[in-house]
XYZ file of C-alpha atoms in Angstrom:
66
model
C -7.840 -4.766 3.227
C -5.112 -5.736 5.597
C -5.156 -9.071 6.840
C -1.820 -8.515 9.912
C -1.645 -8.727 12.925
C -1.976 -6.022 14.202
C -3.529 -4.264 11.502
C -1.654 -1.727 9.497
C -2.439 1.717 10.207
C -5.656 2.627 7.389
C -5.502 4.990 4.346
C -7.137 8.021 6.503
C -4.863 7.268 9.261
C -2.095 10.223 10.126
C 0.732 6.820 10.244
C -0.314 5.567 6.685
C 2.939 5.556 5.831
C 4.180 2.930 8.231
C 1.487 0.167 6.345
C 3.762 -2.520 5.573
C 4.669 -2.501 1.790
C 2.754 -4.544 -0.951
C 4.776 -4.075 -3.944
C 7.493 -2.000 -4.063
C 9.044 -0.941 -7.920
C 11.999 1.491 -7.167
C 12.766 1.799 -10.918
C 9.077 3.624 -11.588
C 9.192 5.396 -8.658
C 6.155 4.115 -6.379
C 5.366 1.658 -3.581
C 1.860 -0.144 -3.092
C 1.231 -0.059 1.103
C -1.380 -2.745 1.894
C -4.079 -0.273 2.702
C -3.637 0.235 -0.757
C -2.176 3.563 -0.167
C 0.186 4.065 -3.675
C 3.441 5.921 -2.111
C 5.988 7.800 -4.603
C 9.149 8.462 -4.465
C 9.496 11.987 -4.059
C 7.169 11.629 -0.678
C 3.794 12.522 -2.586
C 1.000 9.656 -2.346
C -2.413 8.422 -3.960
C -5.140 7.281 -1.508
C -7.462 4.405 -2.788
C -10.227 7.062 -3.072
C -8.295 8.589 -5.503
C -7.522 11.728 -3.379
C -3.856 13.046 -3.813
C -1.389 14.175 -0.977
C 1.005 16.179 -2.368
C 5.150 15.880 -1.628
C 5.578 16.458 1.694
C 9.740 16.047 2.320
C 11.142 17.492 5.275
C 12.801 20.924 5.383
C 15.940 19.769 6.313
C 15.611 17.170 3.718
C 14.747 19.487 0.678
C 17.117 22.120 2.140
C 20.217 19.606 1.635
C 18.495 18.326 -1.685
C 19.088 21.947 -3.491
């Protein structure tokens, strides 16, 4: 799916998150990566094959978010 150089890191890669961004709509909440990875805003993501990663924010993060 990616076409850079170098290639983004893949949808089953441990880095997906550092694909470069496709689309990116702030106001719904979610970012498209270009390996298609759909990235939300509370840290939770949708792979292509429809499997879901749940929120994963830092505990420092969600510690100072409470």
């Amino acid at each position: 799916m990616c076409q850079h150089q170098p290639p983004c890191p893949s949808a089953e890669s441990a880095d997906r998150e550092s694909a470069r961004l496709v689309a990116h709509h702030p106001e719904q909440g979610w970012s498209l990566l270009c390996n298609g990875v759909l990235l939300f805003e509370d840290t939770g993501e949708l792979l292509p094959d429809g499997r879901v990663i749940a929120p994963h924010r830092s505990g420092a993060r969600a510690m100072t978010a409470a």
